[in-house]
Structure formats: C-alpha cells, structure tokens
mmCIF file of N, CA and C in Angstrom:
data_model
loop_
_atom_site.group_PDB
_atom_site.id
_atom_site.type_symbol
_atom_site.label_atom_id
_atom_site.label_comp_id
_atom_site.label_asym_id
_atom_site.label_seq_id
_atom_site.Cartn_x
_atom_site.Cartn_y
_atom_site.Cartn_z
ATOM 1 N N MET A 1 171.230 114.158 86.020
ATOM 2 C CA MET A 1 169.891 113.788 86.463
ATOM 3 C C MET A 1 169.225 113.003 85.331
ATOM 4 N N SER A 2 168.701 111.866 85.664
ATOM 5 C CA SER A 2 168.092 111.011 84.636
ATOM 6 C C SER A 2 166.655 111.456 84.323
ATOM 7 N N THR A 3 166.139 110.890 83.255
ATOM 8 C CA THR A 3 164.766 111.187 82.849
ATOM 9 C C THR A 3 163.774 110.745 83.918
ATOM 10 N N ALA A 4 164.046 109.636 84.556
ATOM 11 C CA ALA A 4 163.150 109.148 85.606
ATOM 12 C C ALA A 4 163.108 110.114 86.785
ATOM 13 N N ASP A 5 164.249 110.702 87.132
ATOM 14 C CA ASP A 5 164.278 111.676 88.222
ATOM 15 C C ASP A 5 163.455 112.919 87.881
ATOM 16 N N ILE A 6 163.608 113.389 86.655
ATOM 17 C CA ILE A 6 162.850 114.568 86.223
ATOM 18 C C ILE A 6 161.353 114.266 86.204
ATOM 19 N N ALA A 7 160.984 113.092 85.695
ATOM 20 C CA ALA A 7 159.567 112.703 85.662
ATOM 21 C C ALA A 7 158.996 112.587 87.068
ATOM 22 N N TRP A 8 159.786 112.081 88.002
ATOM 23 C CA TRP A 8 159.322 111.948 89.388
ATOM 24 C C TRP A 8 159.099 113.328 90.014
ATOM 25 N N ILE A 9 159.991 114.269 89.752
ATOM 26 C CA ILE A 9 159.838 115.638 90.271
ATOM 27 C C ILE A 9 158.588 116.286 89.694
ATOM 28 N N ILE A 10 158.371 116.119 88.400
ATOM 29 C CA ILE A 10 157.167 116.677 87.764
ATOM 30 C C ILE A 10 155.917 116.048 88.368
ATOM 31 N N SER A 11 155.946 114.759 88.583
ATOM 32 C CA SER A 11 154.797 114.066 89.179
ATOM 33 C C SER A 11 154.492 114.592 90.572
ATOM 34 N N THR A 12 155.515 114.755 91.377
ATOM 35 C CA THR A 12 155.325 115.241 92.744
ATOM 36 C C THR A 12 154.776 116.670 92.758
ATOM 37 N N LEU A 13 155.343 117.534 91.936
ATOM 38 C CA LEU A 13 154.865 118.921 91.876
ATOM 39 C C LEU A 13 153.431 119.001 91.360
ATOM 40 N N ALA A 14 153.130 118.240 90.315
ATOM 41 C CA ALA A 14 151.779 118.277 89.745
ATOM 42 C C ALA A 14 150.741 117.786 90.748
ATOM 43 N N MET A 15 151.050 116.727 91.481
ATOM 44 C CA MET A 15 150.086 116.208 92.451
ATOM 45 C C MET A 15 149.923 117.165 93.627
ATOM 46 N N THR A 16 150.995 117.816 94.041
ATOM 47 C CA THR A 16 150.902 118.796 95.120
ATOM 48 C C THR A 16 150.014 119.969 94.712
ATOM 49 N N ILE A 17 150.214 120.469 93.508
ATOM 50 C CA ILE A 17 149.388 121.585 93.019
ATOM 51 C C ILE A 17 147.942 121.140 92.833
ATOM 52 N N ALA A 18 147.736 119.914 92.312
ATOM 53 C CA ALA A 18 146.368 119.401 92.129
ATOM 54 C C ALA A 18 145.649 119.272 93.467
ATOM 55 N N PHE A 19 146.366 118.823 94.491
ATOM 56 C CA PHE A 19 145.777 118.666 95.823
ATOM 57 C C PHE A 19 145.296 120.020 96.361
ATOM 58 N N ALA A 20 146.152 121.030 96.267
ATOM 59 C CA ALA A 20 145.779 122.367 96.740
ATOM 60 C C ALA A 20 144.645 122.948 95.907
ATOM 61 N N THR A 21 144.688 122.757 94.596
ATOM 62 C CA THR A 21 143.645 123.288 93.711
ATOM 63 C C THR A 21 142.298 122.647 94.010
ATOM 64 N N PHE A 22 142.297 121.357 94.344
ATOM 65 C CA PHE A 22 141.037 120.693 94.665
ATOM 66 C C PHE A 22 140.396 121.288 95.911
ATOM 67 N N PHE A 23 141.202 121.628 96.909
ATOM 68 C CA PHE A 23 140.638 122.235 98.108
ATOM 69 C C PHE A 23 140.081 123.625 97.820
ATOM 70 N N VAL A 24 140.742 124.373 96.955
ATOM 71 C CA VAL A 24 140.208 125.685 96.567
ATOM 72 C C VAL A 24 138.911 125.490 95.788
ATOM 73 N N PHE A 25 138.867 124.484 94.905
ATOM 74 C CA PHE A 25 137.634 124.190 94.174
ATOM 75 C C PHE A 25 136.507 123.832 95.139
ATOM 76 N N SER A 26 136.811 123.036 96.142
ATOM 77 C CA SER A 26 135.792 122.631 97.110
ATOM 78 C C SER A 26 135.208 123.835 97.841
ATOM 79 N N ALA A 27 136.036 124.825 98.091
ATOM 80 C CA ALA A 27 135.571 126.014 98.811
ATOM 81 C C ALA A 27 134.801 126.970 97.908
ATOM 82 N N THR A 28 135.189 127.075 96.636
ATOM 83 C CA THR A 28 134.602 128.088 95.764
ATOM 84 C C THR A 28 133.635 127.536 94.721
ATOM 85 N N ARG A 29 133.740 126.249 94.414
ATOM 86 C CA ARG A 29 132.899 125.590 93.398
ATOM 87 C C ARG A 29 133.045 126.220 92.010
ATOM 88 N N ARG A 30 134.243 126.681 91.677
ATOM 89 C CA ARG A 30 134.489 127.218 90.338
ATOM 90 C C ARG A 30 134.887 126.067 89.428
ATOM 91 N N ARG A 31 134.184 125.909 88.320
ATOM 92 C CA ARG A 31 134.387 124.769 87.426
ATOM 93 C C ARG A 31 135.782 124.744 86.803
ATOM 94 N N GLY A 32 136.357 125.907 86.549
ATOM 95 C CA GLY A 32 137.690 125.965 85.958
ATOM 96 C C GLY A 32 138.738 125.318 86.841
ATOM 97 N N LEU A 33 138.548 125.415 88.143
ATOM 98 C CA LEU A 33 139.503 124.800 89.063
ATOM 99 C C LEU A 33 139.391 123.280 89.044
ATOM 100 N N LEU A 34 138.200 122.762 88.822
ATOM 101 C CA LEU A 34 138.031 121.312 88.729
ATOM 102 C C LEU A 34 138.751 120.774 87.496
ATOM 103 N N VAL A 35 138.618 121.474 86.392
ATOM 104 C CA VAL A 35 139.305 121.065 85.167
ATOM 105 C C VAL A 35 140.818 121.098 85.384
ATOM 106 N N ALA A 36 141.311 122.154 86.008
ATOM 107 C CA ALA A 36 142.751 122.261 86.284
ATOM 108 C C ALA A 36 143.212 121.127 87.191
ATOM 109 N N THR A 37 142.417 120.787 88.184
ATOM 110 C CA THR A 37 142.766 119.700 89.097
ATOM 111 C C THR A 37 142.850 118.366 88.352
ATOM 112 N N LEU A 38 141.883 118.088 87.506
ATOM 113 C CA LEU A 38 141.894 116.829 86.768
ATOM 114 C C LEU A 38 143.058 116.741 85.793
ATOM 115 N N VAL A 39 143.375 117.846 85.130
ATOM 116 C CA VAL A 39 144.519 117.865 84.209
ATOM 117 C C VAL A 39 145.816 117.637 84.964
ATOM 118 N N LEU A 40 145.975 118.321 86.092
ATOM 119 C CA LEU A 40 147.193 118.145 86.883
ATOM 120 C C LEU A 40 147.315 116.732 87.438
ATOM 121 N N ALA A 41 146.212 116.143 87.828
ATOM 122 C CA ALA A 41 146.254 114.769 88.316
ATOM 123 C C ALA A 41 146.655 113.808 87.198
ATOM 124 N N CYS A 42 146.159 114.030 85.993
ATOM 125 C CA CYS A 42 146.549 113.190 84.852
ATOM 126 C C CYS A 42 148.025 113.353 84.528
ATOM 127 N N VAL A 43 148.522 114.581 84.580
ATOM 128 C CA VAL A 43 149.947 114.826 84.359
ATOM 129 C C VAL A 43 150.771 114.099 85.411
ATOM 130 N N ALA A 44 150.323 114.151 86.656
ATOM 131 C CA ALA A 44 151.056 113.487 87.736
ATOM 132 C C ALA A 44 151.083 111.974 87.544
ATOM 133 N N VAL A 45 149.969 111.395 87.147
ATOM 134 C CA VAL A 45 149.910 109.946 86.935
ATOM 135 C C VAL A 45 150.805 109.546 85.761
ATOM 136 N N CYS A 46 150.732 110.286 84.666
ATOM 137 C CA CYS A 46 151.561 109.966 83.496
ATOM 138 C C CYS A 46 153.043 110.106 83.815
ATOM 139 N N ALA A 47 153.412 111.160 84.523
ATOM 140 C CA ALA A 47 154.818 111.351 84.890
ATOM 141 C C ALA A 47 155.273 110.271 85.874
ATOM 142 N N GLY A 48 154.396 109.887 86.789
ATOM 143 C CA GLY A 48 154.729 108.816 87.722
ATOM 144 C C GLY A 48 154.935 107.490 87.017
ATOM 145 N N LEU A 49 154.089 107.178 86.036
ATOM 146 C CA LEU A 49 154.266 105.960 85.256
ATOM 147 C C LEU A 49 155.553 106.007 84.446
ATOM 148 N N THR A 50 155.843 107.167 83.881
ATOM 149 C CA THR A 50 157.089 107.337 83.131
ATOM 150 C C THR A 50 158.289 107.098 84.014
ATOM 151 N N ALA A 51 158.253 107.641 85.220
ATOM 152 C CA ALA A 51 159.371 107.468 86.141
ATOM 153 C C ALA A 51 159.486 106.019 86.626
ATOM 154 N N GLY A 52 158.348 105.434 86.961
ATOM 155 C CA GLY A 52 158.362 104.091 87.515
ATOM 156 C C GLY A 52 158.690 103.003 86.512
ATOM 157 N N LEU A 53 158.191 103.164 85.300
ATOM 158 C CA LEU A 53 158.390 102.135 84.286
ATOM 159 C C LEU A 53 159.557 102.428 83.351
ATOM 160 N N GLY A 54 160.145 103.629 83.485
ATOM 161 C CA GLY A 54 161.266 104.005 82.638
ATOM 162 C C GLY A 54 160.897 104.056 81.174
ATOM 163 N N LEU A 55 159.784 104.708 80.866
ATOM 164 C CA LEU A 55 159.288 104.731 79.494
ATOM 165 C C LEU A 55 160.082 105.644 78.562
ATOM 166 N N LEU A 56 160.829 106.587 79.108
ATOM 167 C CA LEU A 56 161.632 107.474 78.255
ATOM 168 C C LEU A 56 163.087 107.151 78.364
#
C-alpha cells in the first residue's frame, strides 16, 4: 500500500468523523465539538492534498 493510499484513507475517515461531529455540535452547541470538527476537517484536507499531490 502506497503513502498516497494511506493518506486517502485517513482523509476519508477524518472527513466522515468531522461530518458526524458537526451534526452532533449542531444539536448540542458544545464548543469542544466545534473545535474537534475543525481539526478533523483540517486533517482531512491535508491528507487529501498529500494523497492527490504525492507530497510524501
């Protein structure tokens, strides 16, 4: 399995978790969940760029 494949899997998982966390944040308005959502979205974007551009 190449680095790009691993980065793509991490990106997909992070965005899936961020999506679910955002809906929980919307329902509960807990600030910690918003921070977690933003961090996971950043991880997903960085991993997606790594996979797409072959940075590693």
